[in-house]
GROMACS .gro file of C-alpha atoms in nm:
model
  235
    1MET     CA    1  12.972   6.056   4.685
    2PRO     CA    2  12.793   6.243   4.408
    3SER     CA    3  12.825   6.087   4.067
    4PRO     CA    4  13.090   6.263   3.854
    5ASN     CA    5  12.847   6.230   3.562
    6ARG     CA    6  12.572   6.436   3.725
    7GLN     CA    7  12.434   6.722   3.519
    8PRO     CA    8  12.540   7.064   3.654
    9LEU     CA    9  12.246   7.180   3.863
   10LEU     CA   10  12.224   7.555   3.804
   11PRO     CA   11  12.286   7.568   3.426
   12THR     CA   12  12.058   7.270   3.364
   13LEU     CA   13  11.782   7.411   3.584
   14MET     CA   14  11.806   7.749   3.414
   15HIS     CA   15  11.801   7.591   3.068
   16LEU     CA   16  11.494   7.379   3.147
   17ARG     CA   17  11.309   7.671   3.306
   18ILE     CA   18  11.369   7.879   2.992
   19GLN     CA   19  11.239   7.588   2.782
   20LEU     CA   20  10.928   7.570   3.000
   21GLN     CA   21  10.864   7.943   2.966
   22HIS     CA   22  10.890   7.923   2.587
   23ILE     CA   23  10.621   7.658   2.548
   24PRO     CA   24  10.300   7.828   2.422
   25ASP     CA   25  10.089   7.970   2.705
   26PRO     CA   26   9.890   7.692   2.880
   27ARG     CA   27   9.629   7.918   3.040
   28GLY     CA   28   9.379   7.852   2.763
   29ARG     CA   29   9.169   7.538   2.791
   30ILE     CA   30   9.318   7.386   2.473
   31LEU     CA   31   9.655   7.213   2.489
   32SER     CA   32   9.807   7.147   2.147
   33ASP     CA   33   9.991   6.824   2.070
   34ALA     CA   34  10.315   7.019   2.027
   35SER     CA   35  10.274   7.189   2.367
   36ARG     CA   36  10.180   6.860   2.533
   37ILE     CA   37  10.489   6.681   2.398
   38ALA     CA   38  10.719   6.974   2.481
   39PHE     CA   39  10.583   7.004   2.835
   40ALA     CA   40  10.610   6.630   2.905
   41ASP     CA   41  10.973   6.637   2.787
   42VAL     CA   42  11.070   6.934   3.006
   43ALA     CA   43  10.877   6.804   3.310
   44GLY     CA   44  11.043   6.463   3.276
   45LYS     CA   45  11.391   6.616   3.263
   46LEU     CA   46  11.315   6.844   3.559
   47GLY     CA   47  11.184   6.550   3.763
   48ASP     CA   48  11.499   6.350   3.692
   49LEU     CA   49  11.719   6.649   3.779
   50PHE     CA   50  11.536   6.709   4.107
   51GLU     CA   51  11.559   6.343   4.202
   52GLU     CA   52  11.934   6.361   4.145
   53TYR     CA   53  11.986   6.680   4.346
   54ILE     CA   54  11.708   6.655   4.605
   55PRO     CA   55  11.940   6.672   4.914
   56GLU     CA   56  12.090   7.001   4.793
   57LEU     CA   57  11.751   7.138   4.694
   58ARG     CA   58  11.599   7.057   5.032
   59MET     CA   59  11.878   7.257   5.193
   60VAL     CA   60  11.772   7.554   4.976
   61VAL     CA   61  12.111   7.573   4.808
   62VAL     CA   62  11.912   7.687   4.504
   63ASP     CA   63  11.587   7.885   4.519
   64VAL     CA   64  11.344   7.703   4.289
   65ARG     CA   65  11.038   7.918   4.366
   66PRO     CA   66  11.059   8.089   4.023
   67LEU     CA   67  11.033   7.744   3.867
   68TRP     CA   68  10.718   7.672   4.070
   69THR     CA   69  10.567   8.002   3.952
   70ALA     CA   70  10.630   7.900   3.590
   71LEU     CA   71  10.500   7.547   3.649
   72LEU     CA   72  10.178   7.637   3.836
   73PRO     CA   73   9.960   7.725   3.532
   74TRP     CA   74  10.061   7.398   3.369
   75ALA     CA   75   9.988   7.198   3.683
   76LEU     CA   76   9.643   7.356   3.718
   77LEU     CA   77   9.554   7.304   3.353
   78ILE     CA   78   9.670   6.942   3.329
   79LEU     CA   79   9.529   6.826   3.663
   80LEU     CA   80   9.196   6.993   3.590
   81ARG     CA   81   9.191   6.834   3.245
   82TYR     CA   82   9.191   6.487   3.399
   83VAL     CA   83   8.946   6.574   3.676
   84VAL     CA   84   8.696   6.682   3.410
   85LEU     CA   85   8.768   6.381   3.189
   86LEU     CA   86   8.733   6.122   3.463
   87GLN     CA   87   8.434   6.265   3.649
   88SER     CA   88   8.234   6.307   3.328
   89THR     CA   89   8.247   5.939   3.236
   90GLU     CA   90   8.041   5.690   3.435
   91GLY     CA   91   8.067   5.314   3.430
   92VAL     CA   92   8.416   5.282   3.282
   93PRO     CA   93   8.718   5.193   3.501
   94HIS     CA   94   8.946   5.494   3.505
   95HIS     CA   95   9.256   5.306   3.396
   96LEU     CA   96   9.074   5.233   3.069
   97LEU     CA   97   8.994   5.601   3.007
   98LEU     CA   98   9.352   5.724   3.004
   99SER     CA   99   9.539   5.667   2.680
  100SER     CA  100   9.915   5.614   2.667
  101GLU     CA  101   9.941   5.978   2.554
  102ASP     CA  102   9.746   6.087   2.864
  103VAL     CA  103   9.978   5.890   3.092
  104ASP     CA  104  10.284   6.023   2.909
  105LEU     CA  105  10.165   6.378   2.982
  106ILE     CA  106  10.052   6.349   3.342
  107SER     CA  107  10.310   6.101   3.473
  108PRO     CA  108  10.616   6.333   3.446
  109LEU     CA  109  10.412   6.617   3.598
  110LEU     CA  110  10.316   6.403   3.899
  111HIS     CA  111  10.678   6.289   3.943
  112LEU     CA  112  10.797   6.651   3.937
  113LEU     CA  113  10.525   6.770   4.177
  114ALA     CA  114  10.617   6.494   4.422
  115GLN     CA  115  10.982   6.603   4.411
  116LEU     CA  116  10.890   6.970   4.457
  117ALA     CA  117  10.655   6.893   4.747
  118THR     CA  118  10.946   6.755   4.951
  119ILE     CA  119  11.115   7.099   4.946
  120GLU     CA  120  10.993   7.304   5.242
  121ASN     CA  121  10.946   7.647   5.085
  122ILE     CA  122  10.787   7.503   4.769
  123ARG     CA  123  10.550   7.287   4.974
  124GLU     CA  124  10.443   7.601   5.162
  125ALA     CA  125  10.389   7.787   4.835
  126MET     CA  126  10.179   7.498   4.704
  127ALA     CA  127   9.969   7.488   5.022
  128GLN     CA  128   9.911   7.864   5.016
  129SER     CA  129   9.737   7.840   4.678
  130SER     CA  130   9.381   7.739   4.765
  131VAL     CA  131   9.300   7.679   4.398
  132PHE     CA  132   9.598   7.445   4.359
  133VAL     CA  133   9.512   7.252   4.676
  134ALA     CA  134   9.151   7.208   4.565
  135ILE     CA  135   9.240   7.090   4.214
  136LEU     CA  136   9.525   6.870   4.340
  137THR     CA  137   9.286   6.707   4.588
  138LYS     CA  138   9.025   6.639   4.322
  139ALA     CA  139   9.288   6.503   4.083
  140TRP     CA  140   9.423   6.275   4.357
  141MET     CA  141   9.073   6.140   4.429
  142MET     CA  142   9.027   6.056   4.062
  143LEU     CA  143   9.378   5.921   3.998
  144PHE     CA  144   9.472   5.718   4.307
  145PRO     CA  145   9.288   5.412   4.171
  146HIS     CA  146   9.521   5.424   3.868
  147LYS     CA  147   9.809   5.198   3.969
  148ASP     CA  148  10.066   5.364   3.742
  149LEU     CA  149   9.988   5.713   3.876
  150ARG     CA  150   9.900   5.639   4.239
  151LEU     CA  151  10.228   5.680   4.425
  152TYR     CA  152  10.332   6.028   4.315
  153ILE     CA  153   9.985   6.186   4.327
  154THR     CA  154   9.921   6.045   4.675
  155LEU     CA  155  10.261   6.157   4.802
  156THR     CA  156  10.201   6.511   4.677
  157ALA     CA  157   9.846   6.521   4.815
  158SER     CA  158   9.964   6.399   5.155
  159LEU     CA  159  10.248   6.652   5.183
  160VAL     CA  160  10.050   6.951   5.056
  161GLY     CA  161   9.716   6.854   5.209
  162ASN     CA  162   9.871   6.829   5.555
  163ARG     CA  163   9.978   7.195   5.523
  164ASN     CA  164   9.630   7.317   5.425
  165GLU     CA  165   9.394   7.068   5.584
  166PHE     CA  166   9.095   7.302   5.574
  167ARG     CA  167   9.103   7.337   5.194
  168HIS     CA  168   9.205   6.972   5.147
  169LEU     CA  169   8.915   6.838   5.356
  170ALA     CA  170   8.669   7.084   5.202
  171ALA     CA  171   8.764   6.966   4.853
  172ILE     CA  172   8.725   6.601   4.955
  173ALA     CA  173   8.382   6.664   5.110
  174SER     CA  174   8.256   6.855   4.807
  175PHE     CA  175   8.397   6.612   4.553
  176THR     CA  176   8.310   6.276   4.711
  177PRO     CA  177   7.969   6.262   4.534
  178ASN     CA  178   8.164   6.247   4.207
  179LEU     CA  179   8.333   5.919   4.303
  180SER     CA  180   8.167   5.652   4.093
  181LEU     CA  181   8.104   5.283   4.146
  182ALA     CA  182   8.354   5.216   3.867
  183LEU     CA  183   8.618   5.378   4.086
  184LEU     CA  184   8.536   5.138   4.370
  185GLU     CA  185   8.536   4.837   4.144
  186SER     CA  186   8.878   4.911   3.996
  187ILE     CA  187   9.029   4.920   4.347
  188MET     CA  188   8.839   4.615   4.470
  189HIS     CA  189   8.955   4.413   4.170
  190GLU     CA  190   9.318   4.508   4.232
  191PHE     CA  191   9.311   4.408   4.600
  192SER     CA  192   9.054   4.129   4.591
  193PRO     CA  193   9.114   3.812   4.796
  194GLY     CA  194   9.352   3.566   4.637
  195ARG     CA  195   9.543   3.826   4.436
  196GLU     CA  196   9.904   3.912   4.510
  197VAL     CA  197   9.900   4.240   4.703
  198ASP     CA  198  10.148   4.521   4.650
  199TYR     CA  199  10.166   4.662   5.003
  200VAL     CA  200  10.317   4.995   4.901
  201HIS     CA  201  10.019   5.057   4.675
  202LEU     CA  202   9.780   4.919   4.937
  203ASP     CA  203   9.921   5.167   5.190
  204ARG     CA  204   9.852   5.455   4.950
  205VAL     CA  205   9.497   5.334   4.887
  206MET     CA  206   9.426   5.300   5.260
  207TRP     CA  207   9.572   5.645   5.330
  208SER     CA  208   9.347   5.784   5.059
  209MET     CA  209   9.040   5.606   5.194
  210ALA     CA  210   9.111   5.730   5.547
  211TRP     CA  211   9.111   6.092   5.432
  212ILE     CA  212   8.788   6.044   5.238
  213VAL     CA  213   8.620   5.889   5.544
  214CYS     CA  214   8.746   6.177   5.760
  215ALA     CA  215   8.608   6.442   5.527
  216SER     CA  216   8.271   6.314   5.418
  217PRO     CA  217   7.985   6.099   5.554
  218LYS     CA  218   7.926   5.975   5.201
  219GLY     CA  219   8.295   5.890   5.185
  220CYS     CA  220   8.248   5.674   5.493
  221ILE     CA  221   7.976   5.476   5.313
  222PHE     CA  222   8.194   5.457   5.003
  223CYS     CA  223   8.488   5.312   5.195
  224SER     CA  224   8.279   5.088   5.421
  225SER     CA  225   8.126   4.919   5.117
  226LEU     CA  226   8.476   4.859   4.985
  227ALA     CA  227   8.588   4.705   5.314
  228VAL     CA  228   8.281   4.481   5.349
  229ARG     CA  229   8.297   4.353   4.993
  230TRP     CA  230   8.671   4.299   5.023
  231VAL     CA  231   8.651   4.108   5.354
  232PHE     CA  232   8.368   3.887   5.234
  233GLY     CA  233   8.527   3.820   4.899
  234PHE     CA  234   8.265   4.005   4.696
  235ALA     CA  235   7.993   3.775   4.826
   0.00000   0.00000   0.00000
């Protein structure tokens, strides 16, 4: 039975979409603190609303494609922001590069994208945007080592990438050279022998590695070195 305390879907969705549209235009490369805070607030509320109503939304009781149209420029800007940040810094584990403000901005976006990607017509719209698939794929490759961000970004990449495998694999192959040793080391430390293993997170890491191996010979070397060092306990 639905909770009697649930927010009304249509009025709440309309209100949040209007709020999103009134945040200053994100198409420029600069995101002000006020815009960042406002976007994170709206994205968080939308993600919670979608999680609450996901059965109805999957049945297309409500057409949320206009929301995706409004969200797309934000998704592209924010994902690209972190791709550029993480690939431009060598030798530092990625979880140390993201501040709490960074996580507060990107985490609600990833949660919302994961909810949207489970809705058939939105997933198709996501997959039809080659630019979005390419940037999403690159963001996933940079963020899946980050334990706090891994689950939602990998879920979205798996759902959308499976619908546009050509663009997904092309982005992996072109971007694999940007994967640094620091990226490897952060994953190896998390799943090194003797540590307690979170198998949900391990599954996401292995799924990610499998796609990288599939798409790129260099990715195969990248993942093989991880496997060898893991099995032999970093000997």
